[in-house]
Structure formats: C-alpha cells, structure tokens
Coordinates of C-alpha atoms in Angstrom, one line a residue:
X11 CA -10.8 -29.0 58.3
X12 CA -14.3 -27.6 58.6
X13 CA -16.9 -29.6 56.8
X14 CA -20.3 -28.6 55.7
X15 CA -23.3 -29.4 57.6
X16 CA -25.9 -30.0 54.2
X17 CA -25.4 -30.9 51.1
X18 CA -28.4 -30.3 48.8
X19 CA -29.0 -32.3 45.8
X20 CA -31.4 -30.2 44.0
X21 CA -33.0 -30.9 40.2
X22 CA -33.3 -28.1 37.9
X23 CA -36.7 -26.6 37.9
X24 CA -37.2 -28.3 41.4
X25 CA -37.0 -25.0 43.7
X26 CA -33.1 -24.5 44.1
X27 CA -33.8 -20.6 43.6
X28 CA -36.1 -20.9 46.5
X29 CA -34.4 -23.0 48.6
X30 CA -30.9 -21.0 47.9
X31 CA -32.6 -17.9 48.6
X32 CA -35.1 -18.7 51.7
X33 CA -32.0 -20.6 53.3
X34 CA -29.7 -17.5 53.7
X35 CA -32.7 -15.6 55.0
X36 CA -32.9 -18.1 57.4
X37 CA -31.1 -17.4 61.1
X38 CA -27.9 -19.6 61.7
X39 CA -27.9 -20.5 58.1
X40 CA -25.7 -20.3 55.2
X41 CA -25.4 -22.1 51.3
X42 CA -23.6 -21.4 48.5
X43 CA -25.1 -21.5 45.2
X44 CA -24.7 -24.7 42.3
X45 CA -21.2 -23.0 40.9
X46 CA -19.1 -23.0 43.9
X47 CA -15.2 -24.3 43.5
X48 CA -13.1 -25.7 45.5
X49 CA -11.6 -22.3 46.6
X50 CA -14.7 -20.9 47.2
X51 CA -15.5 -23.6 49.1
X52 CA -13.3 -23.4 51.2
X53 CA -13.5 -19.9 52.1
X54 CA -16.7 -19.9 53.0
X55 CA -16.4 -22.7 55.4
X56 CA -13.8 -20.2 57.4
X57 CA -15.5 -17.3 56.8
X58 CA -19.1 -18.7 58.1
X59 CA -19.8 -19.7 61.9
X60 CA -23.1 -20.7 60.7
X61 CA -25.1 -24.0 59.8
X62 CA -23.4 -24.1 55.7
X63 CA -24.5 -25.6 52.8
X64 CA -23.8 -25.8 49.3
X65 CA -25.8 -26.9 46.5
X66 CA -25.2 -29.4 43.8
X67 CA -27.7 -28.8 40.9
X68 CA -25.8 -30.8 37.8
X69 CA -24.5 -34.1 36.7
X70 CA -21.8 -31.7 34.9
X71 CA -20.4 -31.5 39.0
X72 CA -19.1 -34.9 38.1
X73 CA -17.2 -33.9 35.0
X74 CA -16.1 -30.4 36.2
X75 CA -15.0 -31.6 39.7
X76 CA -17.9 -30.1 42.4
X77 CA -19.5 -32.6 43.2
X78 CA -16.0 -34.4 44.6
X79 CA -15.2 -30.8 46.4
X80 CA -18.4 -30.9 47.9
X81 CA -18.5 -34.3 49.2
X82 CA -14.7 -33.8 50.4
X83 CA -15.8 -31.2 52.6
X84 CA -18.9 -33.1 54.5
X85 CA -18.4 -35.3 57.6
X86 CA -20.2 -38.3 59.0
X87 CA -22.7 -36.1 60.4
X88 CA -23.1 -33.7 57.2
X89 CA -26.9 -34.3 56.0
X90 CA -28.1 -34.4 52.3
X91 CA -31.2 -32.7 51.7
X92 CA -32.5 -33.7 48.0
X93 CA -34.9 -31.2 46.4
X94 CA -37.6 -33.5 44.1
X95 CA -40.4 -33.0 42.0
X96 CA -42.8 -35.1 40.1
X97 CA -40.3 -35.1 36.9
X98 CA -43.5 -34.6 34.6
X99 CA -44.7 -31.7 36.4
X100 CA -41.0 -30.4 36.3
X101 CA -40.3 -31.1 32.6
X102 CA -43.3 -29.3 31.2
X103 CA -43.3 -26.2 34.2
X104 CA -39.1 -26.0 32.8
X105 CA -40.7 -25.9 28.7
X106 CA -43.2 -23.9 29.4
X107 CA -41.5 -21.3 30.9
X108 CA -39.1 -21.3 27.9
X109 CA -41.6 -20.8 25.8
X110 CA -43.0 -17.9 27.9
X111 CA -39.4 -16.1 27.6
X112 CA -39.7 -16.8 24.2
X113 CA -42.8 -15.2 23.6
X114 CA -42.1 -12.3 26.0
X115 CA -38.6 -11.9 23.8
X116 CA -40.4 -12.3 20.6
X117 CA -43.2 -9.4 21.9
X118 CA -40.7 -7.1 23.5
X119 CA -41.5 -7.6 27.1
X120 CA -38.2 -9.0 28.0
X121 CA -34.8 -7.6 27.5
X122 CA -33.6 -11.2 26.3
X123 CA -32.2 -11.5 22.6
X124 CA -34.9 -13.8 21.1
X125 CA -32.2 -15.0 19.1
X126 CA -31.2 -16.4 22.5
X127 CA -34.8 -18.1 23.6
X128 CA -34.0 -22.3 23.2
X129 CA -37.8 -22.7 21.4
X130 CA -36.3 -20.3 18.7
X131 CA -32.6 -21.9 18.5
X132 CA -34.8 -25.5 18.2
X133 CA -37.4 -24.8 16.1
X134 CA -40.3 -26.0 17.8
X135 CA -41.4 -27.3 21.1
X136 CA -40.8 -31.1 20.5
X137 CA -37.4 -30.7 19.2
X138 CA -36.6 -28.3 22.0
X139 CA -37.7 -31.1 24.7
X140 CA -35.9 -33.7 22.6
X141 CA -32.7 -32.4 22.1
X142 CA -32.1 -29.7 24.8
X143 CA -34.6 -31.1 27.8
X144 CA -34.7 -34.9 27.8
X145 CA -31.2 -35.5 27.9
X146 CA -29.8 -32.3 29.8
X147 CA -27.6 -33.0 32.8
X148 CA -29.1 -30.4 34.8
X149 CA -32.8 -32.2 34.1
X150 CA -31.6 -35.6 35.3
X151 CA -29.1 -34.4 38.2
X152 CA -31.4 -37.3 40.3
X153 CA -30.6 -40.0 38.9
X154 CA -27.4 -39.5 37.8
X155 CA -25.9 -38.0 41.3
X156 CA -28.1 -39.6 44.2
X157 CA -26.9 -43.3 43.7
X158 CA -23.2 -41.7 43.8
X159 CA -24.3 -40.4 47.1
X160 CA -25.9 -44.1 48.4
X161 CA -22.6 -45.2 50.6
X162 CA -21.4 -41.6 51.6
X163 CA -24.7 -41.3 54.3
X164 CA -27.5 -42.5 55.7
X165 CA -29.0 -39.0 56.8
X166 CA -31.5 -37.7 54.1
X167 CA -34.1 -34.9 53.9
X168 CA -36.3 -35.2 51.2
X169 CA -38.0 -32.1 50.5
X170 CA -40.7 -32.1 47.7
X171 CA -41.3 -28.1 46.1
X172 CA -44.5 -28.0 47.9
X173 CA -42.7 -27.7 51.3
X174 CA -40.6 -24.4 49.8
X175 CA -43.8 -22.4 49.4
X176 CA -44.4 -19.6 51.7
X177 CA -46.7 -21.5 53.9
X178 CA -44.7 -24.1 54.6
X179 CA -40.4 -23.2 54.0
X180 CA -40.0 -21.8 57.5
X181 CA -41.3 -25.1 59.1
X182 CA -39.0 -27.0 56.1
X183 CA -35.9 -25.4 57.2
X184 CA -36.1 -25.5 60.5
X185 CA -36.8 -29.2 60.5
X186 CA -33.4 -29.2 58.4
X187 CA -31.9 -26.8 61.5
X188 CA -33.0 -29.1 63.5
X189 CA -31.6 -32.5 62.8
X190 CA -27.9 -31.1 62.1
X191 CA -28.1 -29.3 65.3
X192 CA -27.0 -25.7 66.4
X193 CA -23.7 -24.6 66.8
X194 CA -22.6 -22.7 69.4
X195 CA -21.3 -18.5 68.6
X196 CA -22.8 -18.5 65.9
X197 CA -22.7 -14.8 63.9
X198 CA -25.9 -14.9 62.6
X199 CA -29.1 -14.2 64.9
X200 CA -32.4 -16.1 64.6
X201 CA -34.1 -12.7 64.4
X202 CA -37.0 -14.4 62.7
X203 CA -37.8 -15.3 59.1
X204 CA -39.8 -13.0 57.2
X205 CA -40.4 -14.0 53.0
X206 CA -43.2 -13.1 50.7
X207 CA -46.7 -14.3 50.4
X208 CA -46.4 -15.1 46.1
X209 CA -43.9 -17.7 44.8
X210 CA -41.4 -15.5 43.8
X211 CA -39.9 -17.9 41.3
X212 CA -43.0 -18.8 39.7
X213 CA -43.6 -18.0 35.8
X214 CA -45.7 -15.6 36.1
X215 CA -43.4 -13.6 37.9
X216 CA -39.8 -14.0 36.1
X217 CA -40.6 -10.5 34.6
X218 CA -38.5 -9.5 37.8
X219 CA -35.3 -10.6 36.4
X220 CA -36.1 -10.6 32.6
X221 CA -38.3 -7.4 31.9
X222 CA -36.9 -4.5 29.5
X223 CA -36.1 -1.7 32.0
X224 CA -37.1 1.6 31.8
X225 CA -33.8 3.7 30.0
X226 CA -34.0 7.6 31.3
X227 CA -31.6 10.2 30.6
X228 CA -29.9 13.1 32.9
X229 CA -27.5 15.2 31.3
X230 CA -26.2 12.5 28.6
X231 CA -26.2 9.9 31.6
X232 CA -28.3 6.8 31.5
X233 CA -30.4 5.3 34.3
X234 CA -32.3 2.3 33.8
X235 CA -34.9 0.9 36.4
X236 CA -36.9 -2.5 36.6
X237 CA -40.3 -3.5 38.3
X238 CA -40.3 -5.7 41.3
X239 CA -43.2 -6.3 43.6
X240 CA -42.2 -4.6 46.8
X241 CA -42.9 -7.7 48.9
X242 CA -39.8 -9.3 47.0
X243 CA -37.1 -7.1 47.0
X244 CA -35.6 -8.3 50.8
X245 CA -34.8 -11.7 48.7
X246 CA -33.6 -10.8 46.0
X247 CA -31.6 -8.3 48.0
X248 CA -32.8 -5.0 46.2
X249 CA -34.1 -3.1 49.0
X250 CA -31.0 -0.5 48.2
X251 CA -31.7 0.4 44.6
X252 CA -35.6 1.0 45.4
X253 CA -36.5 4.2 43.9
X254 CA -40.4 4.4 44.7
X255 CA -43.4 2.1 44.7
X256 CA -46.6 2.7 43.1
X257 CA -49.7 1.0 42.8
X258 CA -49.5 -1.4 39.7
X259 CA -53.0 -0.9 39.2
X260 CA -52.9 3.1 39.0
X261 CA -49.9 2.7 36.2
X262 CA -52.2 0.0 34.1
X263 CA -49.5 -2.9 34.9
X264 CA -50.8 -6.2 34.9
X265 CA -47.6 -8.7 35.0
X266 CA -47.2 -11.4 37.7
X267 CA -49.3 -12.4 40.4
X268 CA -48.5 -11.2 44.0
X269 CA -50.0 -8.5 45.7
X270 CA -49.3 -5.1 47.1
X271 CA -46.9 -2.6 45.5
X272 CA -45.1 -2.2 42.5
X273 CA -41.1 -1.2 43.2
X274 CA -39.1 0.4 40.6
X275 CA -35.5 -0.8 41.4
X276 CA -32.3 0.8 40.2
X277 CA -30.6 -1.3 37.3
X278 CA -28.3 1.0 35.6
X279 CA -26.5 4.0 37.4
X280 CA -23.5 4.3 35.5
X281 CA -20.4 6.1 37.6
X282 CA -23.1 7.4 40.1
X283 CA -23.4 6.3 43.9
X284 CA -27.0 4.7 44.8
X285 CA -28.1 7.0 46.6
X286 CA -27.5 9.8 44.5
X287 CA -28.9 7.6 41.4
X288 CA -32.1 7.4 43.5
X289 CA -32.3 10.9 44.1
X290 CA -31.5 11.9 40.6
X291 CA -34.1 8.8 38.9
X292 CA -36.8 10.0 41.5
X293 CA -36.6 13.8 40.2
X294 CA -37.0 12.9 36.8
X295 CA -40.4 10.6 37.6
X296 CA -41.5 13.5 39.5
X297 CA -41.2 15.8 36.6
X298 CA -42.8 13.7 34.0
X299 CA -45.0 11.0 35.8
X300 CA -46.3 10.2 32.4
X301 CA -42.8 8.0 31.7
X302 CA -43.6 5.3 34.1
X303 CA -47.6 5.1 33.4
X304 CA -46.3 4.9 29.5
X305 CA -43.4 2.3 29.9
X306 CA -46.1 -0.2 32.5
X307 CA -49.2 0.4 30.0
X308 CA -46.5 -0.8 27.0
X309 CA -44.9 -4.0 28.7
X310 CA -48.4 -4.7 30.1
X311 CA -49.8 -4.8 25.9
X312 CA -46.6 -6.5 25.1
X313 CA -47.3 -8.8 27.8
X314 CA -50.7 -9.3 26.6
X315 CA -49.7 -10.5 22.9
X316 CA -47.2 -12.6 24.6
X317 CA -49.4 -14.4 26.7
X318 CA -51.9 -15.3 23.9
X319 CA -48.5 -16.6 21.7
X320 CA -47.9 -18.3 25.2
X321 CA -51.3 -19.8 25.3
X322 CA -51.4 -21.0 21.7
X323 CA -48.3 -23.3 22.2
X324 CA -48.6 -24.0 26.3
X325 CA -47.7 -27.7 26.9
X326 CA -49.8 -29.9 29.0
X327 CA -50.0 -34.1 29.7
X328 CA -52.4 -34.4 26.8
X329 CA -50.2 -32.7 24.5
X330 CA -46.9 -34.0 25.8
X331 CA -48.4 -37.9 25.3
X332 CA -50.0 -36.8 21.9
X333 CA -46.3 -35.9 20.6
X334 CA -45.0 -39.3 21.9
X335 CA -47.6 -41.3 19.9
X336 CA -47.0 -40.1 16.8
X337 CA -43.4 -40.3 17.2
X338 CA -41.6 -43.6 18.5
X339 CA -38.3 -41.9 19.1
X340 CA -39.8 -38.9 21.3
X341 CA -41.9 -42.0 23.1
X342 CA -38.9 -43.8 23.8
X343 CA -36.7 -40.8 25.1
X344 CA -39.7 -39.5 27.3
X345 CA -40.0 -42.8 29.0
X346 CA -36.7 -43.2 29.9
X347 CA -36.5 -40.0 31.2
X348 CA -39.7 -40.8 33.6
X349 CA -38.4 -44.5 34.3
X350 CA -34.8 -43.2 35.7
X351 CA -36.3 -40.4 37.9
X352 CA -39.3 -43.2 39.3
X353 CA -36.4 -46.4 39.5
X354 CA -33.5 -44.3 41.5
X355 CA -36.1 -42.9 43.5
X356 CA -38.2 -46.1 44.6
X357 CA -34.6 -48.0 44.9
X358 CA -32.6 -45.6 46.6
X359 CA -32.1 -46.6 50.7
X360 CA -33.5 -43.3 51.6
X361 CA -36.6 -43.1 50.7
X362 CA -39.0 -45.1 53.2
X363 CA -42.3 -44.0 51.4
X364 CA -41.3 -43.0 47.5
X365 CA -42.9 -40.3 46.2
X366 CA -46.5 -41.0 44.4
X367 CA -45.6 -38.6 41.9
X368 CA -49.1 -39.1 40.4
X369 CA -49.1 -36.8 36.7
X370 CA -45.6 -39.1 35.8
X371 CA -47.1 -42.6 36.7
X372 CA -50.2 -41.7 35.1
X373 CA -48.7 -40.5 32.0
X374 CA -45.6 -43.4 32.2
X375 CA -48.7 -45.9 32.2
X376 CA -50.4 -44.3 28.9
X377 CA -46.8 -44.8 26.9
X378 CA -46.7 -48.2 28.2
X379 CA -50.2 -49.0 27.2
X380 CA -49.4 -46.9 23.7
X381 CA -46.6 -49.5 22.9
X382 CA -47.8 -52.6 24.0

C-alpha cells in the first residue's frame, strides 16, 4: 500500500489556501485538499509519483471518517506538518473578513446572496462569534485533532502563517521536502517555484473569488468575466480564461492590494470553447471600451461604501475584551477557546519552544484579571 509522505493539520483561517495552493506549485510535490475520501485517497496515492500530502482542516474528519483514512494511509516515516496561528489573531482576521463579505454583499460588490453572509443570518457581531465562531469545529481543529495525533508520530513541522508568505514559503516547503526525503522517478520536475509578491488570500483581496462579474451579451449568449490581478492567475490556475489585462489604475479600480496588472478572467462561456469565448469577450471590449471602465469605476464606489460599513464594525482586541466584560457568558466562552489552543499547544510532545503567541496571552491575561 502506498502511504502518504505529510499529513497537514491545518486550523481554519491559519493559511491552508496557501499552503494547499503553494504546495502543488512546488516541484516533486503533491496535497489533496481538507474534503478528500477514502476513494480519493487512494487514487491519488497511485496516480502521484510525487512527495503527497493531504490536509485535514476539521474536527468534523473525526465524525465523517477522514481523519481515520488519512491516518490509515501514513507510515512510520509519514511527517505531520501543523499549520498554527495566534488563535486571537485568527479568530478576529476569520470575523472580520465575514463582516467584510457582508458588507461587500450588502453594497453590491460581491455576487454573494447577503441573505447568505453569517453577520446577517446572526444578527450582530458578538452573536456571530458566539454561536457560529467559538465553538465551530473547523476553528478549534487544534485542539481537538493534535492530541489524537500524539502516539501516531514523533516527526512534526510546525509552521506558523508567517512562514507561508511570499518571502519565506519556498524556504518552508523545501525544509518540509527536505526531512521526508526525495523519491526517486518522480513525474514532476523541480523547474523552480515561481508565486506572487501580495498574499493572495488576504482580505483585501478575496474580491478574486467573490466579486460580481462583468455579464456581456453576443447574440442572446452570455459571457461573464472577473478581475484578478495578473500576478495571481498561475495559482489559482486561470492563466487559460485570461481575456486581457489592463492597468487598474486607467479603469479607476481600486480593490485589493498587489501590484501590476488587472486580468479579466473568463467565468461564464456557456456552450462555447475557451478560446473562442476569449476571442468573442475580447471583440466586444474592443468595441465598447467604455463597459469595463464603467463596471471597475462601479464595484470600485460599491467597494468604497463597503469599506466604510467595514470600518464602522471592524473588530479589534479592545473591542473583542470590551464585549467579554459586559457579558460573562461571551467572557467564559472566549476564554476557553484561547485556553484549549495555549494548553494543547504548550503540552503537546512536539513542540520544544511553544509558540509566544503574544495578542492571545495578553488578551487571556486581561479576562483573567477582569474576573478575578
């Protein structure tokens, strides 16, 4: 039986896009994503003469069964590679950028229903954290999963976010490639690792996958095309659908923060082939250059009243320990959440030098102080 050479234990909010995409840029390496089954599983492991991975991201892989076909397919020299974060900085970067799609739903930037967003399903911000945040399985896959992993191995790689960001991923996974080793015929070449220069999951930039594309009609056929800096179509594997790039600052669009060009990506081609999509999308733009410069100067307004709704409820430390003061039952739920992520990760074998994780100890030591 093959068995996977990584297993990556990875918190929601704590780079798993990143890592999941950057890895299968990477040469000689391979990982499935958080859903795979058994059956996928396996397949990939005979369909892959790589380094492979796969990644569990939720205490729900208990319940649903991954996590026991994950850890039935690694060996004795399979190494787990857990993805942290300071859980403070997580939890309010995970509610804030709810509250952005929220705002960009509510203002008409993003295609998402608003009737969809969790701050407008919840109410309001505190009752979101509360009830969907605090106690969600994906939030608190550490320490529910990594004692479950404490007798299984003693090979850990911790990797903290900071080490997935440009600067400093291709050094982080090929320390990873390093300590499992090569394997020999592989299919993949190391032809060299080439990713963008801006986070491409940070907030500022999920207008990539949420934004309201651009709808245009040819002969009662509708196209639809999306914005996405140039620089990060390779990883999200759009280089095909690219119908042009423009300077964002000659169309007035002011979304995200990278630099470079603007790509307008295919989205919609109906019964059309790509290329022909392309050819057909690009005409059009040609003919009336005025229906891109419209559509970026709109979602760029829209994106403006969004941010100031954005602003106005933004969460911060200050804001997070002012909630738990005047509420016992939020202070109590907030702390355990902390505690558990600080306790597995100072107890567990693995760790030689725990995290500091400064923004949770600080604010763990004001609830304390607030109770006593």
């Amino acid at each position: 039986m093959e068995f996977l050479d990584f297993i990556v234990l990875a918190a929601h909010g704590a780079g798993i896009h990143a890592f999941h995409t950057y890895a299968n840029m990477f040469g000689n390496m391979a990982c499935l994503d958080k859903d795979a089954d058994a059956e996928t599983l396996d397949a990939f492991l005979q369909a892959n003469d790589t380094l492979k991975g796969a990644i569990i991201d939720s205490a729900g892989a208990v319940a649903d069964g991954r996590l026991a076909a994950v850890l039935d397919r690694s060996g004795s020299d399979s190494a787990f590679v857990i993805l942290t974060r300071d859980p403070l900085e997580r939890l309010l970067s995970v509610a804030n950028t709810h509250i952005l799609w929220w705002a960009e739903s509510a203002s008409g930037v993003s295609g998402r229903q608003l009737s969809r967003t969790n701050l407008h399903q919840y109410g309001d911000v505190k009752t979101f954290l509360a009830n969907k945040l605090l106690g969600a399985d994906n939030m608190n896959t550490l320490p529910r999963i990594l004692p479950l992993l404490a007798s299984k191995t003693n090979k850990y790689i911790f990797f903290d976010i900071h080490d997935l960001y440009p600067e400093h991923v291709e050094d982080s996974l090929a320390m990873l490639r390093g300590s499992i080793g090569e394997r020999a015929g592989t299919q993949r070449e190391a032809n060299g690792f080439s990713i963008p220069n801006a986070l491409i999951y940070k907030k500022e930039n999920s207008f990539v996958r949420y934004i309201r594309p651009l709808w245009l009609r040819h002969k009662d056929v509708f196209f639809a095309i999306s914005p996405c800096p140039r620089e990060f179509c390779a990883a999200y594997g759009l280089e095909p659908h690219i119908v042009m790039s423009r300077d964002p600052a000659d169309l007035g669009f002011t979304l995200g923060d990278y630099e470079g060009e603007l790509a307008f990506v295919l989205t919609e081609y109906a019964h059309h082939a790509p290329e022909n999509a392309r050819r057909i999308v690009r005409g059009l733009l040609e003919n009336r250059p005025s229906l891109l410069r419209d559509y970026c100067q709109d979602v760029s307004r829209r994106h403006r009243f969004a941010s100031i709704l954005t602003d106005a409820l933004f969460l911060t430390d200050a804001k997070l320990l002012d909630m738990a003061r005047e509420d016992p039952a939020f202070a109590a739920a907030l702390r355990a959440f902390l505690n558990d992520h600080v306790e597995t990760v100072a107890g567990h074998p693995g760790w030689r030098t725990p995290p500091a994780w400064p923004r949770t100890r600080a604010l763990c030591d004001e609830l304390r102080d607030s109770a006593a």
